[in-house]
CSV table of C-alpha atoms and ligand atoms in Angstrom, one decimal:
chain,number,residue,atom,x,y,z
S,6,UNK,CA,102.1,57.1,-149.5
S,7,UNK,CA,98.1,56.9,-148.8
S,8,UNK,CA,96.1,56.6,-151.8
S,9,UNK,CA,93.0,58.1,-152.5
S,10,UNK,CA,90.5,55.8,-150.3
S,11,UNK,CA,88.1,57.7,-148.6
S,12,UNK,CA,85.1,56.7,-145.4
S,13,UNK,CA,82.5,58.2,-143.2
S,14,UNK,CA,82.8,57.9,-139.6
S,15,UNK,CA,79.9,58.9,-137.6
S,16,UNK,CA,79.3,58.5,-134.5
S,17,UNK,CA,76.3,55.6,-134.1
S,18,UNK,CA,74.9,58.6,-131.0
S,19,UNK,CA,72.3,60.1,-133.1
S,20,UNK,CA,70.0,60.4,-136.0
S,21,UNK,CA,72.7,61.9,-139.4
S,22,UNK,CA,71.6,65.2,-140.0
S,23,UNK,CA,71.4,66.4,-143.4
S,24,UNK,CA,75.2,68.3,-143.1
S,25,UNK,CA,76.2,64.9,-142.3
S,26,UNK,CA,74.7,63.6,-145.0
S,27,UNK,CA,75.8,65.7,-147.4
S,28,UNK,CA,79.4,65.8,-146.2
S,29,UNK,CA,79.4,61.4,-146.7
S,30,UNK,CA,77.8,61.8,-150.2
S,31,UNK,CA,81.1,64.5,-151.0
S,32,UNK,CA,83.3,62.2,-149.1
S,33,UNK,CA,81.8,58.9,-151.4
S,34,UNK,CA,81.7,60.6,-154.4
S,35,UNK,CA,85.1,61.7,-154.1
S,36,UNK,CA,86.2,58.4,-153.2
S,37,UNK,CA,84.4,56.6,-156.5
S,38,UNK,CA,85.4,59.2,-158.8
S,39,UNK,CA,89.4,57.9,-158.0
S,40,UNK,CA,88.3,54.5,-158.9
S,41,UNK,CA,89.0,54.3,-154.6
S,42,UNK,CA,87.5,52.4,-151.5
S,43,UNK,CA,84.8,53.9,-149.9
S,44,UNK,CA,84.8,52.3,-145.9
S,45,UNK,CA,82.2,53.0,-143.0
S,46,UNK,CA,83.9,53.0,-139.8
S,47,UNK,CA,81.0,53.2,-136.5
S,48,UNK,CA,83.2,55.7,-133.7
S,49,UNK,CA,81.6,54.0,-130.9
S,50,UNK,CA,84.3,54.5,-128.3
S,51,UNK,CA,81.7,56.3,-125.8
S,52,UNK,CA,79.7,54.4,-125.0
S,53,UNK,CA,77.5,56.4,-122.9
S,54,UNK,CA,76.2,58.7,-125.6
S,55,UNK,CA,75.6,55.1,-128.0
S,56,UNK,CA,72.3,54.6,-129.1
S,57,UNK,CA,70.9,51.1,-130.0
S,58,UNK,CA,69.6,50.7,-133.0
S,59,UNK,CA,71.4,54.1,-134.7
S,60,UNK,CA,74.0,52.4,-136.4
S,61,UNK,CA,71.3,50.9,-138.2
S,62,UNK,CA,69.5,53.9,-138.9
S,63,UNK,CA,73.0,55.7,-139.7
S,64,UNK,CA,73.7,53.1,-142.7
S,65,UNK,CA,69.8,52.9,-143.9
S,66,UNK,CA,70.1,56.4,-144.4
S,67,UNK,CA,73.4,55.8,-146.1
S,68,UNK,CA,72.2,53.3,-148.4
S,69,UNK,CA,69.1,55.1,-149.4
S,70,UNK,CA,71.2,57.9,-150.3
S,71,UNK,CA,72.6,55.5,-153.0
S,72,UNK,CA,76.3,55.4,-151.4
S,73,UNK,CA,77.5,52.3,-151.2
S,74,UNK,CA,81.1,51.1,-149.2
S,75,UNK,CA,83.7,48.0,-149.4
S,76,UNK,CA,84.0,45.8,-146.6
S,77,UNK,CA,82.0,45.1,-143.2
S,78,UNK,CA,81.5,48.4,-141.2
S,79,UNK,CA,85.0,48.9,-139.0
S,80,UNK,CA,83.7,49.7,-135.4
S,81,UNK,CA,86.1,51.0,-133.0
S,82,UNK,CA,84.6,49.3,-130.2
S,83,UNK,CA,85.6,46.2,-131.4
S,84,UNK,CA,89.5,47.5,-132.0
S,85,UNK,CA,90.5,48.3,-128.3
S,86,UNK,CA,93.8,46.0,-129.4
S,87,UNK,CA,94.9,48.1,-131.5
S,88,UNK,CA,94.7,51.4,-130.0
S,89,UNK,CA,96.2,49.9,-126.5
S,90,UNK,CA,99.3,48.7,-128.9
S,91,UNK,CA,100.0,52.4,-130.4
S,92,UNK,CA,99.3,53.9,-127.1
S,93,UNK,CA,102.1,51.7,-125.1
S,94,UNK,CA,104.2,53.3,-128.3
S,95,UNK,CA,103.7,56.4,-127.7
S,96,UNK,CA,104.3,55.0,-123.5
S,97,UNK,CA,107.7,53.6,-124.5
S,98,UNK,CA,108.6,57.0,-126.2
S,99,UNK,CA,107.8,59.1,-123.0
S,100,UNK,CA,105.1,60.8,-124.7
S,101,UNK,CA,102.2,60.1,-122.4
S,102,UNK,CA,101.3,61.7,-118.1
S,103,UNK,CA,98.5,61.3,-116.3
S,104,UNK,CA,96.1,64.1,-116.1
S,105,UNK,CA,94.4,64.0,-113.1
S,106,UNK,CA,92.2,67.4,-114.0
S,107,UNK,CA,88.7,67.7,-113.9
S,108,UNK,CA,86.6,69.1,-116.1
S,109,UNK,CA,85.7,72.5,-114.0
S,110,UNK,CA,89.7,72.5,-113.5
S,111,UNK,CA,90.7,72.6,-117.2
S,112,UNK,CA,87.7,75.5,-117.4
S,113,UNK,CA,88.7,77.9,-114.6
S,114,UNK,CA,92.8,76.8,-115.4
S,115,UNK,CA,92.0,77.8,-119.2
S,116,UNK,CA,90.4,80.8,-118.3
S,117,UNK,CA,93.1,82.6,-116.1
S,118,UNK,CA,95.1,85.0,-117.9
S,119,UNK,CA,98.7,83.5,-119.1
S,120,UNK,CA,101.7,84.4,-121.0
S,121,UNK,CA,100.9,83.0,-124.9
S,122,UNK,CA,98.0,82.9,-126.7
S,123,UNK,CA,96.3,79.0,-126.4
S,124,UNK,CA,93.1,77.9,-128.1
S,125,UNK,CA,89.9,78.0,-126.7
S,126,UNK,CA,89.0,75.1,-124.8
S,127,UNK,CA,93.0,73.8,-124.9
S,128,UNK,CA,94.3,72.0,-122.3
S,129,UNK,CA,96.1,74.3,-120.5
S,130,UNK,CA,98.8,71.9,-119.0
S,131,UNK,CA,98.5,71.8,-115.4
S,132,UNK,CA,99.3,68.3,-115.0
S,133,UNK,CA,102.4,68.3,-118.2
S,134,UNK,CA,104.9,69.1,-115.6
S,135,UNK,CA,104.3,67.6,-112.6
S,136,UNK,CA,107.0,66.8,-109.7
S,137,UNK,CA,106.8,63.5,-108.4
S,138,UNK,CA,105.8,64.7,-105.5
S,139,UNK,CA,102.9,66.3,-107.0
S,140,UNK,CA,101.9,63.3,-109.1
S,141,UNK,CA,101.8,60.4,-106.1
S,142,UNK,CA,99.7,63.5,-104.1
S,143,UNK,CA,96.7,63.6,-106.8
S,144,UNK,CA,97.4,59.3,-107.2
S,145,UNK,CA,96.5,59.0,-103.8
S,146,UNK,CA,93.6,61.5,-103.9
S,147,UNK,CA,92.1,58.3,-105.8
S,148,UNK,CA,90.4,60.2,-108.9
S,149,UNK,CA,91.7,57.6,-111.7
S,150,UNK,CA,93.8,59.7,-114.3
S,151,UNK,CA,92.9,59.9,-117.8
S,152,UNK,CA,96.2,59.6,-120.2
S,153,UNK,CA,97.4,62.9,-122.8
S,154,UNK,CA,100.0,62.7,-125.5
S,155,UNK,CA,102.6,65.5,-124.8
S,156,UNK,CA,102.6,67.7,-127.6
S,157,UNK,CA,104.9,70.2,-126.0
S,158,UNK,CA,102.4,73.3,-127.4
S,159,UNK,CA,104.0,73.1,-131.1
S,160,UNK,CA,102.2,75.0,-133.8
S,161,UNK,CA,101.0,72.4,-136.7
S,162,UNK,CA,100.1,73.2,-140.5
S,163,UNK,CA,97.6,71.3,-141.9
S,164,UNK,CA,97.4,71.7,-145.5
S,165,UNK,CA,93.6,71.5,-146.2
S,166,UNK,CA,92.3,70.8,-149.6
S,167,UNK,CA,89.2,73.4,-149.2
S,168,UNK,CA,90.6,75.5,-146.3
S,169,UNK,CA,94.7,75.7,-147.7
S,170,UNK,CA,97.3,75.6,-145.5
S,171,UNK,CA,95.9,76.5,-141.6
S,172,UNK,CA,98.0,76.4,-138.4
S,173,UNK,CA,97.3,75.8,-135.3
S,174,UNK,CA,99.0,75.2,-131.9
S,175,UNK,CA,98.7,71.8,-130.3
S,176,UNK,CA,97.3,71.1,-127.0
S,177,UNK,CA,98.0,67.7,-125.0
S,178,UNK,CA,95.1,65.6,-126.0
S,179,UNK,CA,93.3,63.2,-124.2
S,180,UNK,CA,94.5,59.6,-125.7
S,181,UNK,CA,92.6,57.3,-122.8
S,182,UNK,CA,89.8,58.7,-120.5
S,183,UNK,CA,89.5,58.5,-117.3
S,184,UNK,CA,87.0,55.6,-117.3
S,185,UNK,CA,89.9,53.5,-119.6
S,186,UNK,CA,88.3,54.6,-122.9
S,187,UNK,CA,90.6,54.9,-125.7
S,188,UNK,CA,89.8,58.6,-126.7
S,189,UNK,CA,88.9,59.6,-130.4
S,190,UNK,CA,92.3,61.7,-131.3
S,191,UNK,CA,94.1,58.2,-130.8
S,192,UNK,CA,91.3,56.2,-132.6
S,193,UNK,CA,90.7,58.0,-135.9
S,194,UNK,CA,94.9,58.1,-136.4
S,195,UNK,CA,95.2,54.6,-136.1
S,196,UNK,CA,91.9,53.4,-137.9
S,197,UNK,CA,92.7,55.8,-140.6
S,198,UNK,CA,96.4,54.6,-141.2
S,199,UNK,CA,95.3,51.0,-140.6
S,200,UNK,CA,92.5,51.2,-143.1
S,201,UNK,CA,94.2,52.2,-145.4
S,202,UNK,CA,92.0,56.4,-145.9
S,203,UNK,CA,94.1,58.6,-147.8
S,204,UNK,CA,91.9,60.8,-147.8
S,205,UNK,CA,89.4,62.4,-145.3
S,206,UNK,CA,86.2,64.6,-145.8
S,207,UNK,CA,84.9,65.0,-142.8
S,208,UNK,CA,82.9,68.7,-141.7
S,209,UNK,CA,84.8,71.7,-141.0
S,210,UNK,CA,84.7,71.5,-136.9
S,211,UNK,CA,87.3,68.9,-137.0
S,212,UNK,CA,90.1,71.3,-138.5
S,213,UNK,CA,91.9,72.3,-135.3
S,214,UNK,CA,91.4,68.1,-134.5
S,215,UNK,CA,93.4,67.6,-137.5
S,216,UNK,CA,96.3,69.3,-136.3
S,217,UNK,CA,96.6,67.3,-133.3
S,218,UNK,CA,96.2,64.1,-135.3
S,219,UNK,CA,98.7,64.9,-137.7
S,220,UNK,CA,101.1,65.6,-135.1
S,221,UNK,CA,100.3,61.9,-133.0
S,222,UNK,CA,100.7,60.3,-136.4
S,223,UNK,CA,104.0,61.6,-136.7
S,224,UNK,CA,104.7,60.3,-133.5
S,225,UNK,CA,103.7,56.9,-134.1
S,226,UNK,CA,105.3,56.9,-137.2
S,227,UNK,CA,102.0,56.3,-139.4
S,228,UNK,CA,101.4,57.9,-142.7
S,229,UNK,CA,98.7,61.4,-142.5
S,230,UNK,CA,95.6,61.2,-144.7
S,231,UNK,CA,94.9,64.0,-146.8
S,232,UNK,CA,92.4,66.2,-145.9
S,233,UNK,CA,89.2,68.0,-147.2
S,234,UNK,CA,87.2,69.7,-144.3
S,235,UNK,CA,83.7,70.9,-145.9
S,236,UNK,CA,81.9,74.1,-144.2
S,237,UNK,CA,78.8,72.8,-141.9
S,238,UNK,CA,75.8,73.1,-143.5
S,239,UNK,CA,73.7,76.1,-141.4
S,240,UNK,CA,70.3,77.1,-141.4
S,241,UNK,CA,68.8,80.1,-142.8
S,242,UNK,CA,69.4,81.9,-139.7
S,243,UNK,CA,73.1,81.5,-140.5
S,244,UNK,CA,73.5,78.9,-137.3
S,245,UNK,CA,74.6,75.6,-137.3
S,246,UNK,CA,71.7,72.7,-138.6
S,247,UNK,CA,70.2,71.7,-135.7
S,248,UNK,CA,66.9,70.1,-134.3
S,249,UNK,CA,65.2,73.5,-134.0
S,250,UNK,CA,65.9,74.6,-137.9
S,251,UNK,CA,62.6,71.9,-138.8
S,252,UNK,CA,63.0,68.8,-141.0
S,253,UNK,CA,66.9,68.2,-140.5
S,254,UNK,CA,67.1,64.4,-140.9
S,255,UNK,CA,66.2,62.3,-144.1
S,256,UNK,CA,63.1,60.2,-142.3
S,257,UNK,CA,61.9,64.0,-141.3
S,258,UNK,CA,61.8,64.9,-145.2
S,259,UNK,CA,60.6,61.7,-146.0
S,260,UNK,CA,57.8,62.4,-143.7
S,261,UNK,CA,57.2,65.6,-145.7
S,262,UNK,CA,57.0,63.7,-149.0
S,263,UNK,CA,60.8,63.8,-150.2
S,264,UNK,CA,62.2,61.1,-151.3
S,265,UNK,CA,65.5,60.3,-150.7
S,266,UNK,CA,66.5,61.2,-154.6
S,267,UNK,CA,65.4,64.5,-154.1
S,268,UNK,CA,66.6,65.0,-150.8
S,269,UNK,CA,70.2,63.6,-152.6
S,270,UNK,CA,70.2,66.2,-155.2
S,271,UNK,CA,69.0,68.6,-152.7
S,272,UNK,CA,72.3,67.9,-151.1
S,273,UNK,CA,74.3,67.9,-154.3
S,274,UNK,CA,73.1,71.0,-155.3
S,275,UNK,CA,73.7,73.2,-151.9
S,276,UNK,CA,77.7,71.5,-152.1
S,277,UNK,CA,77.3,72.5,-156.1
S,278,UNK,CA,80.8,74.7,-155.3
S,279,UNK,CA,82.4,72.3,-153.7
S,280,UNK,CA,82.0,69.6,-156.1
S,281,UNK,CA,83.3,71.5,-159.1
S,282,UNK,CA,86.8,72.4,-156.7
S,283,UNK,CA,86.7,68.5,-156.3
S,284,UNK,CA,85.9,67.6,-159.9
S,285,UNK,CA,83.4,65.2,-158.8
S,286,UNK,CA,81.2,65.6,-161.8
S,287,UNK,CA,82.2,62.9,-163.8
S,288,UNK,CA,80.9,60.8,-161.1
S,289,UNK,CA,77.6,59.4,-162.2
S,290,UNK,CA,74.3,59.5,-160.2
S,291,UNK,CA,73.5,55.8,-158.9
S,292,UNK,CA,70.0,57.2,-158.9
S,293,UNK,CA,70.1,57.4,-162.6
S,294,UNK,CA,69.9,54.0,-163.0
S,295,UNK,CA,66.7,53.7,-160.9
S,296,UNK,CA,64.2,56.0,-162.1
S,297,UNK,CA,62.8,52.4,-164.1
S,298,UNK,CA,62.3,50.2,-161.4
S,299,UNK,CA,61.5,47.5,-164.0
S,300,UNK,CA,64.8,47.9,-165.7
S,301,UNK,CA,68.0,45.8,-164.9
S,302,UNK,CA,70.9,48.6,-163.6
S,303,UNK,CA,72.9,47.4,-166.3
S,304,UNK,CA,71.1,48.1,-169.5
S,305,UNK,CA,71.8,50.8,-171.2
W,415,LIG,N1,82.9,60.8,-135.5
W,415,LIG,C1,83.5,61.8,-136.0
W,415,LIG,C2,82.1,63.0,-135.5
W,415,LIG,O1,80.7,62.1,-135.9
W,415,LIG,C3,83.8,62.4,-137.2
W,415,LIG,C4,85.6,61.7,-137.2
W,415,LIG,C5,86.2,62.1,-138.3
W,415,LIG,O2,85.4,62.1,-139.3
W,415,LIG,O3,87.6,62.0,-138.1
W,415,LIG,O4,81.8,63.8,-135.8
């Protein structure tokens, strides 16, 4: 059974916004209150979206808010061997098939009327049951396939600490993209298990993904972590926090004259209900030690 070790796994594709930072803070407090490790992992597999300098900026933001982490920062771009090994196991079990669909084809097929209810944006299964002839014809057409995990449209229930038990129909997730890059769902399952992560605290937009990940972990014989999907931070208009809402990054808040300690306090205040639910009040706030820079952290 996995323990209480937690992690924050941002994609270094730009600045973290306050919602990401609040999630990181909650995950960190949750891990530390259990005396557990807290890990940081850079999810940098999508090379086209990675931005130079983004990792350093994200880590500096976490540190400025008083978060610390155990061991070196792990980068998914350096772990291809682990993902290849997992993919080979799924292939050996007959759970992988090539998918030749373009995005536009998936959109079209997904919007066509069909029998069973499918989650929005779900893969409609076009390539799941190609005959050998159909497959060969698509191979001849020359478009390199992505690889999908055959989930078989089963329903999976995720036990979430915040959302409770939620059931999702799982479509067949891409595990390797058609440009050869390993895909998020495979990497996250392999990494959380390999790194010994037992508690995943992340944004609630990933709750349906947890179902795919539970299923993939099961197929790989890996443990699944427990999940706490945290409500997203919203702007005054109720929409998910975004640039147009004004100062939404730590740097932007600092430019307005706020200190990291003030931003942190505001983030924690906005999550008070969740903190109570998690029972995190006992964790000392590191800024309490830092109000007088002349004093050593250890002195009373
Ligand atoms: N890298 C993902 C993101 O930044 C988070 C994945 C996860 O926490 O499982 O949205």
